[in-house]
CSV table of C-alpha atoms and ligand atoms in Angstrom, one decimal:
chain,number,residue,atom,x,y,z
I,1278,UNK,CA,-7.5,1.5,-14.6
I,1279,UNK,CA,-7.9,4.4,-17.2
I,1280,UNK,CA,-7.6,7.7,-15.5
I,1281,UNK,CA,-8.2,9.5,-18.0
I,1282,UNK,CA,-12.2,9.6,-19.7
I,1283,UNK,CA,-11.6,10.7,-23.5
I,1284,UNK,CA,-13.5,8.6,-25.3
I,1285,UNK,CA,-13.8,8.0,-29.5
I,1286,UNK,CA,-9.8,8.1,-30.6
I,1287,UNK,CA,-9.3,10.0,-33.6
I,1288,UNK,CA,-8.5,9.0,-37.0
I,1289,UNK,CA,-5.0,7.6,-36.3
I,1290,UNK,CA,-4.7,7.4,-33.0
I,1291,UNK,CA,-4.6,3.8,-30.9
I,1292,UNK,CA,-6.2,3.1,-26.8
I,1293,UNK,CA,-4.8,0.3,-25.4
I,1294,UNK,CA,-7.1,-1.0,-24.3
I,1295,UNK,CA,-6.9,0.3,-20.6
I,1296,UNK,CA,-10.5,-0.4,-19.5
I,1297,UNK,CA,-12.8,-3.5,-19.7
I,1298,UNK,CA,-14.7,-2.3,-22.9
I,1299,UNK,CA,-11.6,-2.1,-23.8
I,1300,UNK,CA,-10.2,-5.2,-24.3
I,1301,UNK,CA,-13.4,-6.7,-25.5
I,1302,UNK,CA,-13.0,-7.4,-28.7
I,1303,UNK,CA,-12.2,-10.6,-30.3
I,1304,UNK,CA,-9.8,-13.0,-29.0
I,1305,UNK,CA,-8.7,-14.7,-32.3
I,1306,UNK,CA,-7.3,-11.1,-32.2
I,1307,UNK,CA,-3.5,-11.9,-32.2
I,1308,UNK,CA,-0.2,-10.1,-32.2
I,1309,UNK,CA,-0.2,-7.6,-35.9
I,1310,UNK,CA,-4.0,-7.6,-36.8
I,1311,UNK,CA,-4.3,-4.4,-36.0
I,1312,UNK,CA,-0.8,-2.4,-35.4
I,1313,UNK,CA,-0.8,1.2,-36.4
I,1314,UNK,CA,3.0,0.6,-35.9
I,1315,UNK,CA,3.0,-0.7,-39.1
I,1316,UNK,CA,2.5,2.8,-41.0
I,1317,UNK,CA,5.1,4.2,-41.8
I,1318,UNK,CA,6.0,6.7,-39.1
I,1319,UNK,CA,7.2,10.2,-38.9
I,1320,UNK,CA,11.2,10.6,-38.1
I,1321,UNK,CA,11.4,11.1,-34.2
I,1322,UNK,CA,11.7,14.6,-32.4
I,1323,UNK,CA,15.1,15.5,-32.1
I,1324,UNK,CA,16.2,14.2,-28.8
I,1325,UNK,CA,16.7,17.6,-25.7
I,1326,UNK,CA,17.8,17.9,-22.0
I,1327,UNK,CA,14.7,20.0,-20.9
I,1328,UNK,CA,15.1,22.2,-17.5
I,1329,UNK,CA,13.2,21.9,-14.8
I,1330,UNK,CA,12.9,25.2,-15.3
I,1331,UNK,CA,11.5,25.4,-18.7
I,1332,UNK,CA,7.9,23.6,-16.9
I,1333,UNK,CA,5.1,24.4,-18.8
I,1334,UNK,CA,4.0,28.0,-17.0
I,1335,UNK,CA,0.7,28.0,-20.0
I,1336,UNK,CA,-1.0,24.4,-19.2
I,1337,UNK,CA,-3.4,24.2,-16.7
I,1338,UNK,CA,-2.0,21.6,-14.6
I,1339,UNK,CA,-4.1,20.5,-11.1
I,1340,UNK,CA,-3.3,17.9,-9.1
I,1341,UNK,CA,-4.9,14.8,-6.9
I,1342,UNK,CA,-3.6,11.8,-5.1
I,1343,UNK,CA,-3.3,8.8,-5.8
I,1344,UNK,CA,-2.8,5.6,-2.6
I,1345,UNK,CA,-1.1,3.4,-3.8
I,1346,UNK,CA,-1.3,0.4,-1.1
I,1347,UNK,CA,-1.2,2.7,1.7
I,1348,UNK,CA,1.3,5.0,0.3
I,1349,UNK,CA,0.6,8.8,-1.3
I,1350,UNK,CA,1.9,9.8,-4.0
I,1351,UNK,CA,0.6,13.3,-5.7
I,1352,UNK,CA,-0.3,13.5,-9.8
I,1353,UNK,CA,-1.1,16.1,-12.0
I,1354,UNK,CA,-3.8,16.2,-14.8
I,1355,UNK,CA,-3.1,17.9,-18.1
I,1356,UNK,CA,-5.8,18.5,-20.5
I,1357,UNK,CA,-4.0,16.3,-23.9
I,1358,UNK,CA,-5.7,18.5,-25.9
I,1359,UNK,CA,-4.4,22.2,-24.6
I,1360,UNK,CA,-0.9,20.2,-25.5
I,1361,UNK,CA,-1.3,19.0,-28.2
I,1362,UNK,CA,-4.3,20.4,-30.1
I,1363,UNK,CA,-5.8,16.7,-30.7
I,1364,UNK,CA,-9.1,15.3,-29.5
I,1365,UNK,CA,-9.5,12.4,-27.1
I,1366,UNK,CA,-6.9,10.5,-28.1
I,1367,UNK,CA,-4.3,8.0,-26.3
I,1368,UNK,CA,-1.9,8.0,-28.9
I,1369,UNK,CA,-1.2,8.6,-32.2
I,1370,UNK,CA,2.4,7.2,-33.1
I,1371,UNK,CA,5.2,8.7,-34.3
I,1372,UNK,CA,3.2,11.9,-32.6
I,1373,UNK,CA,2.4,11.5,-29.3
I,1374,UNK,CA,2.9,8.9,-27.7
I,1375,UNK,CA,1.2,8.4,-24.8
I,1376,UNK,CA,2.8,10.3,-21.5
I,1377,UNK,CA,-0.1,12.7,-20.3
I,1378,UNK,CA,-2.5,9.5,-19.1
I,1379,UNK,CA,-1.7,7.0,-15.9
I,1380,UNK,CA,-1.6,3.6,-17.2
I,1381,UNK,CA,-2.1,1.0,-15.1
I,1382,UNK,CA,1.1,-0.3,-15.3
I,1383,UNK,CA,2.7,2.7,-13.3
I,1384,UNK,CA,1.1,1.6,-10.6
I,1385,UNK,CA,1.6,-1.8,-10.7
I,1386,UNK,CA,5.6,-0.9,-11.0
I,1387,UNK,CA,5.2,1.7,-7.5
I,1388,UNK,CA,3.7,-1.4,-5.8
I,1389,UNK,CA,6.1,-4.1,-6.7
I,1390,UNK,CA,9.3,-1.8,-6.6
I,1391,UNK,CA,8.4,-1.1,-2.6
I,1392,UNK,CA,7.4,-4.6,-1.9
I,1393,UNK,CA,11.0,-5.6,-3.8
I,1394,UNK,CA,11.9,-2.7,-1.0
I,1395,UNK,CA,10.3,-3.6,1.9
I,1396,UNK,CA,10.9,-7.2,1.3
I,1397,UNK,CA,15.2,-6.8,1.1
I,1398,UNK,CA,14.9,-7.6,-2.6
I,1399,UNK,CA,16.8,-3.7,-4.2
I,1400,UNK,CA,18.0,-1.0,-3.0
I,1401,UNK,CA,17.5,2.6,-3.6
I,1402,UNK,CA,19.1,4.6,-1.9
I,1403,UNK,CA,22.0,6.0,-3.6
I,1404,UNK,CA,21.5,4.7,-7.0
I,1405,UNK,CA,21.6,6.1,-10.0
I,1406,UNK,CA,17.5,6.1,-11.9
I,1407,UNK,CA,16.0,6.3,-15.8
I,1408,UNK,CA,12.3,6.2,-15.7
I,1409,UNK,CA,12.3,5.2,-19.8
I,1410,UNK,CA,8.7,6.2,-21.4
I,1411,UNK,CA,7.5,7.7,-18.3
I,1412,UNK,CA,5.2,9.7,-18.6
I,1413,UNK,CA,3.8,11.2,-14.8
I,1414,UNK,CA,7.1,9.5,-13.9
I,1415,UNK,CA,5.4,8.0,-10.3
I,1416,UNK,CA,8.1,5.4,-10.1
I,1417,UNK,CA,10.6,7.6,-10.8
I,1418,UNK,CA,9.3,9.8,-7.8
I,1419,UNK,CA,9.6,6.5,-5.8
I,1420,UNK,CA,13.2,6.0,-6.9
I,1421,UNK,CA,13.8,9.8,-5.6
I,1422,UNK,CA,11.6,9.4,-2.5
I,1423,UNK,CA,13.1,6.3,-1.5
I,1424,UNK,CA,15.8,8.1,-1.6
I,1425,UNK,CA,18.4,7.4,-5.2
I,1426,UNK,CA,21.6,9.6,-5.9
I,1427,UNK,CA,20.3,10.2,-9.3
I,1428,UNK,CA,16.6,10.0,-11.3
I,1429,UNK,CA,17.1,10.4,-14.0
I,1430,UNK,CA,13.4,10.4,-16.7
I,1431,UNK,CA,13.3,10.0,-20.8
I,1432,UNK,CA,9.3,10.8,-22.2
I,1433,UNK,CA,9.3,11.0,-25.8
I,1434,UNK,CA,7.7,14.3,-25.5
I,1435,UNK,CA,9.7,17.1,-24.7
I,1436,UNK,CA,6.1,19.1,-23.4
I,1437,UNK,CA,4.7,16.1,-21.5
I,1438,UNK,CA,8.1,16.6,-19.5
I,1439,UNK,CA,7.5,20.3,-19.1
I,1440,UNK,CA,3.4,20.3,-18.4
I,1441,UNK,CA,3.3,17.2,-16.2
I,1442,UNK,CA,6.3,15.3,-15.0
I,1443,UNK,CA,8.3,17.8,-14.1
I,1444,UNK,CA,5.2,19.6,-12.2
I,1445,UNK,CA,4.8,16.0,-10.8
I,1446,UNK,CA,8.5,16.0,-9.4
I,1447,UNK,CA,8.1,19.5,-7.6
I,1448,UNK,CA,4.5,18.9,-6.4
I,1449,UNK,CA,5.7,15.3,-4.3
I,1450,UNK,CA,9.0,16.5,-3.2
I,1451,UNK,CA,9.8,18.7,0.1
I,1452,UNK,CA,8.1,22.3,-0.4
I,1453,UNK,CA,10.8,24.3,0.5
I,1454,UNK,CA,13.4,22.7,-2.5
I,1455,UNK,CA,12.3,25.3,-5.1
I,1456,UNK,CA,13.4,24.9,-9.5
I,1457,UNK,CA,16.4,25.8,-9.8
I,1458,UNK,CA,17.9,27.6,-12.5
I,1459,UNK,CA,20.4,25.3,-13.0
I,1460,UNK,CA,19.2,21.4,-15.6
I,1461,UNK,CA,19.5,19.9,-11.9
I,1462,UNK,CA,16.5,19.3,-9.8
I,1463,UNK,CA,15.6,17.8,-6.3
I,1464,UNK,CA,12.9,16.2,-5.2
I,1465,UNK,CA,15.2,14.3,-2.2
I,1466,UNK,CA,18.3,16.5,-0.5
I,1467,UNK,CA,20.8,13.8,-2.4
I,1468,UNK,CA,18.3,12.8,-5.8
I,1469,UNK,CA,19.8,15.2,-8.7
I,1470,UNK,CA,16.5,14.8,-10.4
I,1471,UNK,CA,16.9,15.7,-15.0
I,1472,UNK,CA,15.0,14.9,-17.9
I,1473,UNK,CA,15.3,13.9,-21.2
I,1474,UNK,CA,13.2,14.1,-24.0
I,1475,UNK,CA,13.4,11.5,-27.5
I,1476,UNK,CA,13.1,8.7,-29.0
I,1477,UNK,CA,14.9,5.4,-28.0
I,1478,UNK,CA,16.7,4.9,-31.4
I,1479,UNK,CA,18.9,8.1,-30.1
I,1480,UNK,CA,18.7,9.1,-26.3
I,1481,UNK,CA,21.7,6.9,-25.8
I,1482,UNK,CA,23.5,10.2,-27.3
I,1483,UNK,CA,22.3,12.2,-24.5
I,1484,UNK,CA,22.0,9.7,-21.7
I,1485,UNK,CA,24.2,11.4,-19.0
I,1486,UNK,CA,25.5,7.5,-18.0
I,1487,UNK,CA,24.8,5.5,-21.0
I,1488,UNK,CA,28.4,3.3,-21.1
I,1489,UNK,CA,28.0,2.8,-25.1
I,1490,UNK,CA,27.8,-1.1,-26.8
I,1491,UNK,CA,31.0,-0.8,-28.0
I,1492,UNK,CA,34.9,-1.7,-26.6
I,1493,UNK,CA,33.8,1.0,-23.2
I,1494,UNK,CA,31.1,-2.3,-22.5
I,1495,UNK,CA,31.9,-5.2,-21.7
I,1496,UNK,CA,29.0,-7.4,-20.8
I,1497,UNK,CA,30.3,-10.5,-19.6
I,1498,UNK,CA,33.2,-9.2,-17.2
I,1499,UNK,CA,32.2,-5.9,-15.6
I,1500,UNK,CA,34.9,-4.1,-16.4
I,1501,UNK,CA,32.9,-1.1,-16.7
I,1502,UNK,CA,31.0,-0.9,-13.4
I,1503,UNK,CA,31.2,2.6,-12.1
I,1504,UNK,CA,29.0,3.1,-15.7
I,1505,UNK,CA,25.4,3.0,-16.4
I,1506,UNK,CA,22.3,3.2,-14.6
I,1507,UNK,CA,22.1,0.6,-11.6
I,1508,UNK,CA,18.2,0.5,-11.8
I,1509,UNK,CA,16.0,1.2,-15.6
I,1510,UNK,CA,12.3,1.8,-14.4
I,1511,UNK,CA,9.9,1.1,-17.5
I,1512,UNK,CA,5.9,0.7,-17.1
I,1513,UNK,CA,3.9,0.2,-20.3
I,1514,UNK,CA,6.1,0.3,-23.1
I,1515,UNK,CA,6.0,-2.3,-23.9
I,1516,UNK,CA,2.7,-1.4,-26.7
I,1517,UNK,CA,4.3,-1.4,-30.3
I,1518,UNK,CA,6.6,-4.0,-31.1
I,1519,UNK,CA,8.4,-1.9,-34.0
I,1520,UNK,CA,9.8,-0.4,-31.3
I,1521,UNK,CA,11.4,-3.5,-29.4
I,1522,UNK,CA,14.6,-3.9,-30.9
I,1523,UNK,CA,14.9,-0.2,-30.2
I,1524,UNK,CA,14.4,0.1,-26.3
I,1525,UNK,CA,16.5,-3.6,-25.9
I,1526,UNK,CA,19.3,-2.0,-27.7
I,1527,UNK,CA,18.7,1.3,-25.5
I,1528,UNK,CA,18.9,-0.8,-22.7
I,1529,UNK,CA,21.8,-3.2,-22.7
I,1530,UNK,CA,23.2,0.4,-23.1
I,1531,UNK,CA,22.7,2.2,-20.8
I,1532,UNK,CA,21.8,-0.7,-17.4
I,1533,UNK,CA,24.8,-0.9,-15.5
I,1534,UNK,CA,27.1,-4.1,-15.5
I,1535,UNK,CA,26.9,-6.8,-14.0
I,1536,UNK,CA,24.5,-6.0,-11.2
I,1537,UNK,CA,22.8,-3.4,-13.0
I,1538,UNK,CA,18.6,-4.4,-12.4
I,1539,UNK,CA,15.3,-3.3,-15.4
I,1540,UNK,CA,12.3,-3.9,-13.5
I,1541,UNK,CA,9.1,-3.4,-16.1
I,1542,UNK,CA,5.5,-3.4,-15.5
I,1543,UNK,CA,3.4,-3.8,-19.2
I,1544,UNK,CA,0.2,-5.4,-20.4
I,1545,UNK,CA,1.0,-9.4,-20.6
I,1546,UNK,CA,-0.5,-8.5,-24.3
I,1547,UNK,CA,-2.0,-5.8,-25.8
I,1548,UNK,CA,-3.8,-6.8,-28.0
I,1549,UNK,CA,-4.7,-5.9,-31.7
I,1550,UNK,CA,-1.5,-3.5,-31.9
I,1551,UNK,CA,0.6,-6.6,-31.5
I,1552,UNK,CA,3.1,-6.0,-27.8
I,1553,UNK,CA,3.3,-7.0,-25.0
I,1554,UNK,CA,5.3,-8.3,-22.1
I,1555,UNK,CA,6.0,-11.9,-23.9
I,1556,UNK,CA,6.6,-11.0,-26.5
I,1557,UNK,CA,9.3,-8.5,-25.4
I,1558,UNK,CA,10.8,-11.4,-23.2
I,1559,UNK,CA,11.3,-12.9,-26.4
I,1560,UNK,CA,13.2,-10.2,-28.5
I,1561,UNK,CA,15.8,-10.2,-24.5
I,1562,UNK,CA,15.5,-14.2,-24.2
I,1563,UNK,CA,17.0,-14.5,-28.0
I,1564,UNK,CA,19.7,-12.2,-27.5
I,1565,UNK,CA,20.7,-14.4,-24.0
I,1566,UNK,CA,22.3,-11.7,-22.7
I,1567,UNK,CA,19.5,-11.0,-19.8
I,1568,UNK,CA,18.0,-13.5,-17.3
I,1569,UNK,CA,14.5,-13.0,-15.9
I,1570,UNK,CA,11.9,-13.2,-13.1
I,1571,UNK,CA,8.0,-12.2,-13.2
I,1572,UNK,CA,7.2,-9.8,-9.6
I,1573,UNK,CA,4.0,-9.8,-10.0
I,1574,UNK,CA,0.9,-10.7,-12.2
I,1575,UNK,CA,-2.2,-8.4,-11.7
I,1576,UNK,CA,-5.1,-9.6,-13.2
I,1577,UNK,CA,-8.3,-7.8,-11.7
I,1578,UNK,CA,-9.9,-7.5,-13.8
I,1579,UNK,CA,-9.8,-3.9,-14.7
I,1580,UNK,CA,-7.8,-4.1,-18.0
I,1581,UNK,CA,-6.1,-7.6,-18.8
I,1582,UNK,CA,-3.2,-9.4,-17.0
I,1583,UNK,CA,-0.6,-6.9,-16.6
I,1584,UNK,CA,2.9,-7.8,-15.1
I,1585,UNK,CA,6.5,-6.7,-13.7
I,1586,UNK,CA,9.5,-8.1,-14.5
I,1587,UNK,CA,12.6,-7.7,-12.7
I,1588,UNK,CA,15.9,-8.7,-15.5
I,1589,UNK,CA,19.7,-8.1,-15.1
I,1590,UNK,CA,22.2,-9.3,-16.6
I,1591,UNK,CA,23.3,-13.5,-16.9
B,600,SAM,C1,1.2,4.8,-22.3
B,600,SAM,S1,2.6,5.6,-22.3
B,600,SAM,C2,3.7,5.0,-20.8
B,600,SAM,C3,3.5,6.5,-19.7
B,600,SAM,C4,4.1,5.9,-18.3
B,600,SAM,N1,5.3,5.6,-18.2
B,600,SAM,C5,2.4,5.0,-17.6
B,600,SAM,O1,2.4,4.0,-17.7
B,600,SAM,O2,1.8,6.5,-17.2
B,600,SAM,C6,4.2,5.6,-23.5
B,600,SAM,C7,5.2,6.4,-23.2
B,600,SAM,O3,6.1,5.0,-23.7
B,600,SAM,C8,7.6,6.3,-24.6
B,600,SAM,N2,7.6,6.5,-25.7
B,600,SAM,C9,6.5,5.5,-26.7
B,600,SAM,N3,7.6,5.1,-27.6
B,600,SAM,C10,9.1,6.0,-28.1
B,600,SAM,C11,10.1,5.1,-28.3
B,600,SAM,N4,10.3,6.0,-29.3
B,600,SAM,N5,10.7,6.7,-27.8
B,600,SAM,C12,10.9,7.1,-26.6
B,600,SAM,N6,9.3,7.2,-25.4
B,600,SAM,C13,9.1,6.0,-26.8
B,600,SAM,C14,6.6,7.7,-24.1
B,600,SAM,O4,7.5,8.7,-23.5
B,600,SAM,C15,5.2,7.6,-23.1
B,600,SAM,O5,4.7,8.1,-22.3
């Protein structure tokens, strides 16, 4: 589903084949055939915590419902042009990473999480949750509504958090609560909600529940049980292979050991741009620290095959 109807990407941007017409190119497209990530990337923006009070009031934000098999969440719509002065672009690597658009993987992830909760495979109540590459943040919002103790949202761009993620959190929470002047807001009376912008290569430095990979972390014995996030979520973050190692190292630094879980939704292959779930899982498998299993496969013809996977420490 392409929730954003913008067409004709500008030079320097690329699309992630979110519609059938985007997908058709040719079956010989393999990893790296055209990978804009091979081009030099600009220095990433600095890592910052974005306060809920820093919500944008200058960019037009309209809200609409999204129905997820009977669960209705609200999502905002803002114009990429208004926020980034980019015309008709899904994504400009290293500058704007696509967070203003709602990608189908995030809807797959919410549905999968809901079914995991219903089937008793996952409890979010009281958990510390991190959503990486959140954009609209619907999976994190779902965790919040399920009673997570803390939900921390990360996006590459602070503007995405200010113009879209924070308003979405506010739109989905009970109306009586208002954003405070502090860095902590709440979309459920129980949940601490915070927002962090920056690149995966260094965002761990400002995430509150990062536990490091040095002497502080012992993945095999679980000697550091109170640190780290209980559940990490991410959707449509696996398109660019050049960031896989940073992303995987970040997950290892942030996921609570030994019982932490990660749920990730993405396309099996992003033809033409190199990434995909399988390519990322080959990095995970090679490292040997984590197990993984498929939670859902979506082959609805609206895009190439999409998958949801669950990862945990061995
Ligand atoms: C295609 S968007 C997906 C947004 C949202 N999860 C969804 O499914 O609708 C990719 C997201 O990954 C994040 N991202 C991509 N590369 C990143 C990087 N190098 N460091 C931090 N975040 C990055 C961006 O924040 C962006 O929102």
